């Protein structure tokens, strides 16, 4: 079974769930993990990174929840703002509703991975047996090393780092995944060479296929995995087996 472990859906013209489901069918992908999108218009990402535009800081969790209810292909991740005083309470509610993990967005919400509130959320995820998912924030306190330190502090919680860390290659991300049992790397937007070298060092069990829809196409991102010089069993791990295990989908 092939699972896209990283997609964003939103009530927008470029990221609607109906579009995504059609793309999944075209790509031969069986299931997908979806997170709230639309907080940043990915068509104008440079304007957000440079500070010219401000994000919509309210995650569309309800939209994701409705999408999951409407299609058996979809698995939901909730997004909460670690700076919100009620973040832990909100996350608890989302997990009780059936969301399968926590996505945090350091580009949208200006938190630090070393904040007490982030540790509280991570430990809560560990108690519920669900992962934390994030990308780099490209600022002090929200980069690969900061995320790795959080993973070391919370060994009972699994952590997934989107895009395999800092683009185009991130040796620190690879090294952390090789050292920590609870640290995994997701492939979307990453360079082919980085994926190849990471699988060599960490093994296929630490790498997870994702697309970053709507910014990229699942079939395009999957092609990188299909071209890897690995065994069929290892490819199956990356394309679906690893995320199935982390989300307890069996």
PDB file of C-alpha atoms in Angstrom:
ATOM      1  CA  UNK A   1       0.000   0.000   0.000  1.00  0.00           C
ATOM      2  CA  UNK A   2       1.300   3.445  -0.972  1.00  0.00           C
ATOM      3  CA  UNK A   3       0.615   6.332   1.398  1.00  0.00           C
ATOM      4  CA  UNK A   4       1.408   9.997   0.828  1.00  0.00           C
ATOM      5  CA  UNK A   5       2.440  10.965   4.356  1.00  0.00           C
ATOM      6  CA  UNK A   6       2.517  14.732   3.841  1.00  0.00           C
ATOM      7  CA  UNK A   7      -0.148  16.780   2.093  1.00  0.00           C
ATOM      8  CA  UNK A   8      -1.939  20.024   2.898  1.00  0.00           C
ATOM      9  CA  UNK A   9      -5.574  20.629   2.010  1.00  0.00           C
ATOM     10  CA  UNK A  10      -7.559  23.826   2.321  1.00  0.00           C
ATOM     11  CA  UNK A  11     -10.750  25.494   1.083  1.00  0.00           C
ATOM     12  CA  UNK A  12      -8.789  27.268  -1.661  1.00  0.00           C
ATOM     13  CA  UNK A  13      -8.668  27.123  -5.446  1.00  0.00           C
ATOM     14  CA  UNK A  14      -5.230  25.476  -5.406  1.00  0.00           C
ATOM     15  CA  UNK A  15      -5.453  23.072  -2.457  1.00  0.00           C
ATOM     16  CA  UNK A  16      -9.014  21.743  -2.302  1.00  0.00           C
ATOM     17  CA  UNK A  17      -9.521  18.148  -1.233  1.00  0.00           C
ATOM     18  CA  UNK A  18     -11.473  17.291  -4.374  1.00  0.00           C
ATOM     19  CA  UNK A  19      -8.404  18.182  -6.444  1.00  0.00           C
ATOM     20  CA  UNK A  20      -6.142  16.186  -4.188  1.00  0.00           C
ATOM     21  CA  UNK A  21      -8.275  13.040  -4.322  1.00  0.00           C
ATOM     22  CA  UNK A  22      -8.210  13.220  -8.106  1.00  0.00           C
ATOM     23  CA  UNK A  23      -4.427  13.568  -8.058  1.00  0.00           C
ATOM     24  CA  UNK A  24      -4.128  10.580  -5.723  1.00  0.00           C
ATOM     25  CA  UNK A  25      -6.133   8.424  -8.116  1.00  0.00           C
ATOM     26  CA  UNK A  26      -4.029   9.559 -11.059  1.00  0.00           C
ATOM     27  CA  UNK A  27      -0.853   8.731  -9.117  1.00  0.00           C
ATOM     28  CA  UNK A  28      -1.887   5.268  -7.952  1.00  0.00           C
ATOM     29  CA  UNK A  29      -1.642   6.228  -4.284  1.00  0.00           C
ATOM     30  CA  UNK A  30      -3.926   4.366  -1.889  1.00  0.00           C
ATOM     31  CA  UNK A  31      -4.101   6.641   1.171  1.00  0.00           C
ATOM     32  CA  UNK A  32      -2.845  10.004   2.359  1.00  0.00           C
ATOM     33  CA  UNK A  33      -2.118  11.914   5.539  1.00  0.00           C
ATOM     34  CA  UNK A  34      -3.548  15.410   5.296  1.00  0.00           C
ATOM     35  CA  UNK A  35      -2.810  18.514   7.372  1.00  0.00           C
ATOM     36  CA  UNK A  36      -4.416  21.960   7.398  1.00  0.00           C
ATOM     37  CA  UNK A  37      -3.177  24.061   4.482  1.00  0.00           C
ATOM     38  CA  UNK A  38      -3.864  27.551   3.230  1.00  0.00           C
ATOM     39  CA  UNK A  39      -2.227  29.351   6.144  1.00  0.00           C
ATOM     40  CA  UNK A  40       0.506  30.278   3.683  1.00  0.00           C
ATOM     41  CA  UNK A  41      -0.280  30.708  -0.010  1.00  0.00           C
ATOM     42  CA  UNK A  42       2.369  28.324  -1.342  1.00  0.00           C
ATOM     43  CA  UNK A  43       2.237  30.051  -4.743  1.00  0.00           C
ATOM     44  CA  UNK A  44       3.822  33.087  -3.049  1.00  0.00           C
ATOM     45  CA  UNK A  45       6.074  31.362  -0.506  1.00  0.00           C
ATOM     46  CA  UNK A  46       9.021  33.732  -0.912  1.00  0.00           C
ATOM     47  CA  UNK A  47       6.843  36.666   0.138  1.00  0.00           C
ATOM     48  CA  UNK A  48       6.009  34.915   3.418  1.00  0.00           C
ATOM     49  CA  UNK A  49       9.587  33.815   4.098  1.00  0.00           C
ATOM     50  CA  UNK A  50      10.822  37.378   3.510  1.00  0.00           C
ATOM     51  CA  UNK A  51       8.105  38.842   5.744  1.00  0.00           C
ATOM     52  CA  UNK A  52       6.339  40.765   2.972  1.00  0.00           C
ATOM     53  CA  UNK A  53       3.127  38.835   3.656  1.00  0.00           C
ATOM     54  CA  UNK A  54       1.620  37.624   6.913  1.00  0.00           C
ATOM     55  CA  UNK A  55       0.117  34.131   7.225  1.00  0.00           C
ATOM     56  CA  UNK A  56      -3.395  33.229   8.276  1.00  0.00           C
ATOM     57  CA  UNK A  57      -2.506  31.874  11.706  1.00  0.00           C
ATOM     58  CA  UNK A  58      -5.762  29.929  12.241  1.00  0.00           C
ATOM     59  CA  UNK A  59      -5.360  26.249  11.219  1.00  0.00           C
ATOM     60  CA  UNK A  60      -8.296  24.798   9.266  1.00  0.00           C
ATOM     61  CA  UNK A  61      -8.580  21.659  11.401  1.00  0.00           C
ATOM     62  CA  UNK A  62     -12.330  21.451  10.967  1.00  0.00           C
ATOM     63  CA  UNK A  63     -11.908  21.360   7.205  1.00  0.00           C
ATOM     64  CA  UNK A  64      -9.424  18.493   7.528  1.00  0.00           C
ATOM     65  CA  UNK A  65     -11.754  16.645   9.885  1.00  0.00           C
ATOM     66  CA  UNK A  66     -14.651  16.949   7.444  1.00  0.00           C
ATOM     67  CA  UNK A  67     -12.439  15.731   4.596  1.00  0.00           C
ATOM     68  CA  UNK A  68     -11.406  12.664   6.583  1.00  0.00           C
ATOM     69  CA  UNK A  69     -15.042  11.892   7.293  1.00  0.00           C
ATOM     70  CA  UNK A  70     -15.894  12.169   3.598  1.00  0.00           C
ATOM     71  CA  UNK A  71     -13.193   9.827   2.252  1.00  0.00           C
ATOM     72  CA  UNK A  72     -11.718   6.560   3.597  1.00  0.00           C
ATOM     73  CA  UNK A  73      -8.465   7.395   1.774  1.00  0.00           C
ATOM     74  CA  UNK A  74      -7.667  10.313   4.061  1.00  0.00           C
ATOM     75  CA  UNK A  75      -6.016  10.368   7.504  1.00  0.00           C
ATOM     76  CA  UNK A  76      -5.973  13.629   9.453  1.00  0.00           C
ATOM     77  CA  UNK A  77      -3.241  15.474  11.341  1.00  0.00           C
ATOM     78  CA  UNK A  78      -4.206  18.415  13.523  1.00  0.00           C
ATOM     79  CA  UNK A  79      -2.296  21.682  13.691  1.00  0.00           C
ATOM     80  CA  UNK A  80      -2.180  23.792  16.842  1.00  0.00           C
ATOM     81  CA  UNK A  81      -0.213  26.889  17.728  1.00  0.00           C
ATOM     82  CA  UNK A  82       2.242  26.086  20.556  1.00  0.00           C
ATOM     83  CA  UNK A  83       1.990  29.739  21.655  1.00  0.00           C
ATOM     84  CA  UNK A  84      -1.727  29.317  22.377  1.00  0.00           C
ATOM     85  CA  UNK A  85      -2.274  28.967  26.165  1.00  0.00           C
ATOM     86  CA  UNK A  86      -4.909  26.315  25.380  1.00  0.00           C
ATOM     87  CA  UNK A  87      -2.739  24.401  22.898  1.00  0.00           C
ATOM     88  CA  UNK A  88      -2.538  21.183  24.940  1.00  0.00           C
ATOM     89  CA  UNK A  89      -6.267  21.201  25.640  1.00  0.00           C
ATOM     90  CA  UNK A  90      -7.053  21.724  21.952  1.00  0.00           C
ATOM     91  CA  UNK A  91      -4.669  18.976  20.884  1.00  0.00           C
ATOM     92  CA  UNK A  92      -6.253  16.578  23.365  1.00  0.00           C
ATOM     93  CA  UNK A  93      -9.658  17.320  21.848  1.00  0.00           C
ATOM     94  CA  UNK A  94      -8.432  16.772  18.295  1.00  0.00           C
ATOM     95  CA  UNK A  95      -6.805  13.461  19.197  1.00  0.00           C
ATOM     96  CA  UNK A  96     -10.030  12.333  20.845  1.00  0.00           C
ATOM     97  CA  UNK A  97     -11.825  13.211  17.598  1.00  0.00           C
ATOM     98  CA  UNK A  98      -9.565  10.812  15.688  1.00  0.00           C
ATOM     99  CA  UNK A  99      -6.731  12.973  14.395  1.00  0.00           C
ATOM    100  CA  UNK A 100      -3.567  10.858  14.129  1.00  0.00           C
ATOM    101  CA  UNK A 101      -0.870  13.327  15.094  1.00  0.00           C
ATOM    102  CA  UNK A 102       0.273  16.910  15.574  1.00  0.00           C
ATOM    103  CA  UNK A 103       1.636  19.198  12.895  1.00  0.00           C
ATOM    104  CA  UNK A 104       3.338  22.397  14.014  1.00  0.00           C
ATOM    105  CA  UNK A 105       4.359  25.192  11.659  1.00  0.00           C
ATOM    106  CA  UNK A 106       7.275  27.418  12.702  1.00  0.00           C
ATOM    107  CA  UNK A 107       6.784  29.557   9.582  1.00  0.00           C
ATOM    108  CA  UNK A 108       3.254  30.433  10.697  1.00  0.00           C
ATOM    109  CA  UNK A 109       3.516  30.412  14.488  1.00  0.00           C
ATOM    110  CA  UNK A 110       6.629  31.990  16.007  1.00  0.00           C
ATOM    111  CA  UNK A 111       7.438  29.400  18.656  1.00  0.00           C
ATOM    112  CA  UNK A 112      10.733  27.831  19.667  1.00  0.00           C
ATOM    113  CA  UNK A 113      11.173  24.045  19.708  1.00  0.00           C
ATOM    114  CA  UNK A 114      12.654  24.453  23.183  1.00  0.00           C
ATOM    115  CA  UNK A 115       9.601  26.231  24.601  1.00  0.00           C
ATOM    116  CA  UNK A 116       7.966  24.466  27.550  1.00  0.00           C
ATOM    117  CA  UNK A 117       4.678  24.460  25.659  1.00  0.00           C
ATOM    118  CA  UNK A 118       6.263  22.539  22.766  1.00  0.00           C
ATOM    119  CA  UNK A 119       7.627  19.913  25.149  1.00  0.00           C
ATOM    120  CA  UNK A 120       4.181  19.587  26.723  1.00  0.00           C
ATOM    121  CA  UNK A 121       2.583  19.004  23.312  1.00  0.00           C
ATOM    122  CA  UNK A 122       5.277  16.494  22.342  1.00  0.00           C
ATOM    123  CA  UNK A 123       4.851  14.507  25.531  1.00  0.00           C
ATOM    124  CA  UNK A 124       1.094  14.495  25.037  1.00  0.00           C
ATOM    125  CA  UNK A 125       1.620  13.002  21.595  1.00  0.00           C
ATOM    126  CA  UNK A 126       3.821  10.330  23.140  1.00  0.00           C
ATOM    127  CA  UNK A 127       1.118   9.453  25.636  1.00  0.00           C
ATOM    128  CA  UNK A 128      -1.369   9.014  22.782  1.00  0.00           C
ATOM    129  CA  UNK A 129       1.085   7.136  20.574  1.00  0.00           C
ATOM    130  CA  UNK A 130       0.988   9.665  17.732  1.00  0.00           C
ATOM    131  CA  UNK A 131       3.865  11.579  16.075  1.00  0.00           C
ATOM    132  CA  UNK A 132       4.861  15.233  15.940  1.00  0.00           C
ATOM    133  CA  UNK A 133       5.462  16.576  12.418  1.00  0.00           C
ATOM    134  CA  UNK A 134       7.260  19.810  11.517  1.00  0.00           C
ATOM    135  CA  UNK A 135       9.525  21.485   9.004  1.00  0.00           C
ATOM    136  CA  UNK A 136      12.417  23.828   9.650  1.00  0.00           C
ATOM    137  CA  UNK A 137      11.640  27.412  10.565  1.00  0.00           C
ATOM    138  CA  UNK A 138      14.859  28.882   9.095  1.00  0.00           C
ATOM    139  CA  UNK A 139      15.473  30.907  12.254  1.00  0.00           C
ATOM    140  CA  UNK A 140      17.191  30.368  15.625  1.00  0.00           C
ATOM    141  CA  UNK A 141      15.195  28.017  17.836  1.00  0.00           C
ATOM    142  CA  UNK A 142      13.321  26.375  14.972  1.00  0.00           C
ATOM    143  CA  UNK A 143      15.957  24.545  12.952  1.00  0.00           C
ATOM    144  CA  UNK A 144      17.081  20.931  12.640  1.00  0.00           C
ATOM    145  CA  UNK A 145      19.278  20.959  15.731  1.00  0.00           C
ATOM    146  CA  UNK A 146      16.495  22.480  17.831  1.00  0.00           C
ATOM    147  CA  UNK A 147      14.000  19.871  16.639  1.00  0.00           C
ATOM    148  CA  UNK A 148      16.513  17.093  17.286  1.00  0.00           C
ATOM    149  CA  UNK A 149      17.046  18.360  20.826  1.00  0.00           C
ATOM    150  CA  UNK A 150      13.287  18.186  21.435  1.00  0.00           C
ATOM    151  CA  UNK A 151      13.273  14.593  20.160  1.00  0.00           C
ATOM    152  CA  UNK A 152      16.089  13.746  22.579  1.00  0.00           C
ATOM    153  CA  UNK A 153      14.109  15.280  25.466  1.00  0.00           C
ATOM    154  CA  UNK A 154      10.985  13.298  24.561  1.00  0.00           C
ATOM    155  CA  UNK A 155      12.158   9.761  23.713  1.00  0.00           C
ATOM    156  CA  UNK A 156       8.638   8.286  24.015  1.00  0.00           C
ATOM    157  CA  UNK A 157       7.402  10.490  21.175  1.00  0.00           C
ATOM    158  CA  UNK A 158       8.084   9.962  17.480  1.00  0.00           C
ATOM    159  CA  UNK A 159       9.150  12.978  15.414  1.00  0.00           C
ATOM    160  CA  UNK A 160       8.956  13.432  11.651  1.00  0.00           C
ATOM    161  CA  UNK A 161      11.001  16.174   9.992  1.00  0.00           C
ATOM    162  CA  UNK A 162       9.477  17.340   6.725  1.00  0.00           C
ATOM    163  CA  UNK A 163      11.583  17.710   3.545  1.00  0.00           C
ATOM    164  CA  UNK A 164      14.370  15.742   5.266  1.00  0.00           C
ATOM    165  CA  UNK A 165      15.441  18.945   7.006  1.00  0.00           C
ATOM    166  CA  UNK A 166      17.137  21.945   5.488  1.00  0.00           C
ATOM    167  CA  UNK A 167      17.083  21.965   1.676  1.00  0.00           C
ATOM    168  CA  UNK A 168      18.761  20.738  -0.464  1.00  0.00           C
ATOM    169  CA  UNK A 169      20.781  18.506   1.915  1.00  0.00           C
ATOM    170  CA  UNK A 170      20.943  18.360   5.699  1.00  0.00           C
ATOM    171  CA  UNK A 171      23.643  16.181   7.213  1.00  0.00           C
ATOM    172  CA  UNK A 172      22.476  17.002  10.735  1.00  0.00           C
ATOM    173  CA  UNK A 173      19.014  15.618   9.959  1.00  0.00           C
ATOM    174  CA  UNK A 174      20.492  12.423   8.534  1.00  0.00           C
ATOM    175  CA  UNK A 175      22.821  11.972  11.492  1.00  0.00           C
ATOM    176  CA  UNK A 176      19.998  12.497  13.983  1.00  0.00           C
ATOM    177  CA  UNK A 177      17.776   9.972  12.213  1.00  0.00           C
ATOM    178  CA  UNK A 178      20.643   7.477  12.320  1.00  0.00           C
ATOM    179  CA  UNK A 179      21.187   8.041  16.049  1.00  0.00           C
ATOM    180  CA  UNK A 180      17.637   8.321  17.417  1.00  0.00           C
ATOM    181  CA  UNK A 181      14.987   5.614  17.257  1.00  0.00           C
ATOM    182  CA  UNK A 182      12.234   8.251  17.413  1.00  0.00           C
ATOM    183  CA  UNK A 183      13.398  10.567  14.598  1.00  0.00           C
ATOM    184  CA  UNK A 184      12.216  10.135  10.985  1.00  0.00           C
ATOM    185  CA  UNK A 185      12.691  12.070   7.746  1.00  0.00           C
ATOM    186  CA  UNK A 186       9.988  12.779   5.157  1.00  0.00           C
ATOM    187  CA  UNK A 187      11.051  13.060   1.517  1.00  0.00           C
ATOM    188  CA  UNK A 188       8.968  15.808  -0.123  1.00  0.00           C
ATOM    189  CA  UNK A 189      10.919  18.504  -2.010  1.00  0.00           C
ATOM    190  CA  UNK A 190      14.229  16.973  -0.948  1.00  0.00           C
ATOM    191  CA  UNK A 191      17.035  16.310  -3.392  1.00  0.00           C
ATOM    192  CA  UNK A 192      17.436  12.824  -4.829  1.00  0.00           C
ATOM    193  CA  UNK A 193      21.045  12.670  -3.658  1.00  0.00           C
ATOM    194  CA  UNK A 194      20.035  13.526  -0.101  1.00  0.00           C
ATOM    195  CA  UNK A 195      17.468  10.715  -0.078  1.00  0.00           C
ATOM    196  CA  UNK A 196      19.992   8.235  -1.469  1.00  0.00           C
ATOM    197  CA  UNK A 197      22.683   9.131   1.060  1.00  0.00           C
ATOM    198  CA  UNK A 198      20.233   9.174   3.959  1.00  0.00           C
ATOM    199  CA  UNK A 199      18.868   5.702   3.190  1.00  0.00           C
ATOM    200  CA  UNK A 200      22.451   4.419   3.048  1.00  0.00           C
ATOM    201  CA  UNK A 201      23.193   5.830   6.491  1.00  0.00           C
ATOM    202  CA  UNK A 202      19.889   5.327   8.340  1.00  0.00           C
ATOM    203  CA  UNK A 203      18.303   2.417   6.523  1.00  0.00           C
ATOM    204  CA  UNK A 204      14.920   2.530   4.814  1.00  0.00           C
ATOM    205  CA  UNK A 205      13.053   2.316   8.118  1.00  0.00           C
ATOM    206  CA  UNK A 206      13.768   5.992   8.934  1.00  0.00           C
ATOM    207  CA  UNK A 207      12.570   7.522   5.636  1.00  0.00           C
ATOM    208  CA  UNK A 208       8.936   8.326   4.775  1.00  0.00           C
ATOM    209  CA  UNK A 209       7.437   9.246   1.404  1.00  0.00           C
ATOM    210  CA  UNK A 210       5.481  12.502   1.235  1.00  0.00           C
ATOM    211  CA  UNK A 211       4.461  14.916  -1.512  1.00  0.00           C
ATOM    212  CA  UNK A 212       3.854  18.368   0.030  1.00  0.00           C
ATOM    213  CA  UNK A 213       0.717  18.734  -2.096  1.00  0.00           C
ATOM    214  CA  UNK A 214      -0.276  21.259  -3.443  1.00  0.00           C
ATOM    215  CA  UNK A 215       3.257  22.643  -3.753  1.00  0.00           C
ATOM    216  CA  UNK A 216       4.376  19.460  -5.507  1.00  0.00           C
ATOM    217  CA  UNK A 217       2.700  16.532  -7.269  1.00  0.00           C
ATOM    218  CA  UNK A 218       2.575  13.139  -5.482  1.00  0.00           C
ATOM    219  CA  UNK A 219       3.566  11.227  -8.634  1.00  0.00           C
ATOM    220  CA  UNK A 220       6.597  13.467  -9.120  1.00  0.00           C
ATOM    221  CA  UNK A 221       7.751  13.082  -5.517  1.00  0.00           C
ATOM    222  CA  UNK A 222       7.103   9.330  -5.607  1.00  0.00           C
ATOM    223  CA  UNK A 223       9.350   9.006  -8.658  1.00  0.00           C
ATOM    224  CA  UNK A 224      12.380   9.819  -6.493  1.00  0.00           C
ATOM    225  CA  UNK A 225      11.599   6.825  -4.293  1.00  0.00           C
ATOM    226  CA  UNK A 226      10.972   4.543  -7.258  1.00  0.00           C
ATOM    227  CA  UNK A 227      14.418   5.406  -8.637  1.00  0.00           C
ATOM    228  CA  UNK A 228      16.301   4.656  -5.420  1.00  0.00           C
ATOM    229  CA  UNK A 229      18.868   1.807  -5.675  1.00  0.00           C
ATOM    230  CA  UNK A 230      17.183  -0.252  -2.939  1.00  0.00           C
ATOM    231  CA  UNK A 231      15.289  -3.525  -2.602  1.00  0.00           C
ATOM    232  CA  UNK A 232      11.553  -3.826  -3.196  1.00  0.00           C
ATOM    233  CA  UNK A 233      11.043  -4.482   0.512  1.00  0.00           C
ATOM    234  CA  UNK A 234      12.885  -1.278   1.418  1.00  0.00           C
ATOM    235  CA  UNK A 235      10.876   0.679  -1.134  1.00  0.00           C
ATOM    236  CA  UNK A 236       7.642  -0.631   0.373  1.00  0.00           C
ATOM    237  CA  UNK A 237       8.795   0.580   3.781  1.00  0.00           C
ATOM    238  CA  UNK A 238       9.399   4.104   2.488  1.00  0.00           C
ATOM    239  CA  UNK A 239       6.253   4.297   0.362  1.00  0.00           C
ATOM    240  CA  UNK A 240       3.884   3.205   3.099  1.00  0.00           C
ATOM    241  CA  UNK A 241       5.124   0.728   5.650  1.00  0.00           C
ATOM    242  CA  UNK A 242       6.900   3.200   7.923  1.00  0.00           C
ATOM    243  CA  UNK A 243       4.033   5.677   8.210  1.00  0.00           C
ATOM    244  CA  UNK A 244       1.546   2.832   8.692  1.00  0.00           C
ATOM    245  CA  UNK A 245       3.569   1.688  11.683  1.00  0.00           C
ATOM    246  CA  UNK A 246       3.953   5.176  13.162  1.00  0.00           C
ATOM    247  CA  UNK A 247       0.220   5.866  12.861  1.00  0.00           C
ATOM    248  CA  UNK A 248      -0.800   2.343  13.943  1.00  0.00           C
ATOM    249  CA  UNK A 249      -2.872   1.892  10.787  1.00  0.00           C
ATOM    250  CA  UNK A 250      -2.624  -1.895  10.933  1.00  0.00           C
TER     251      UNK A 250
END
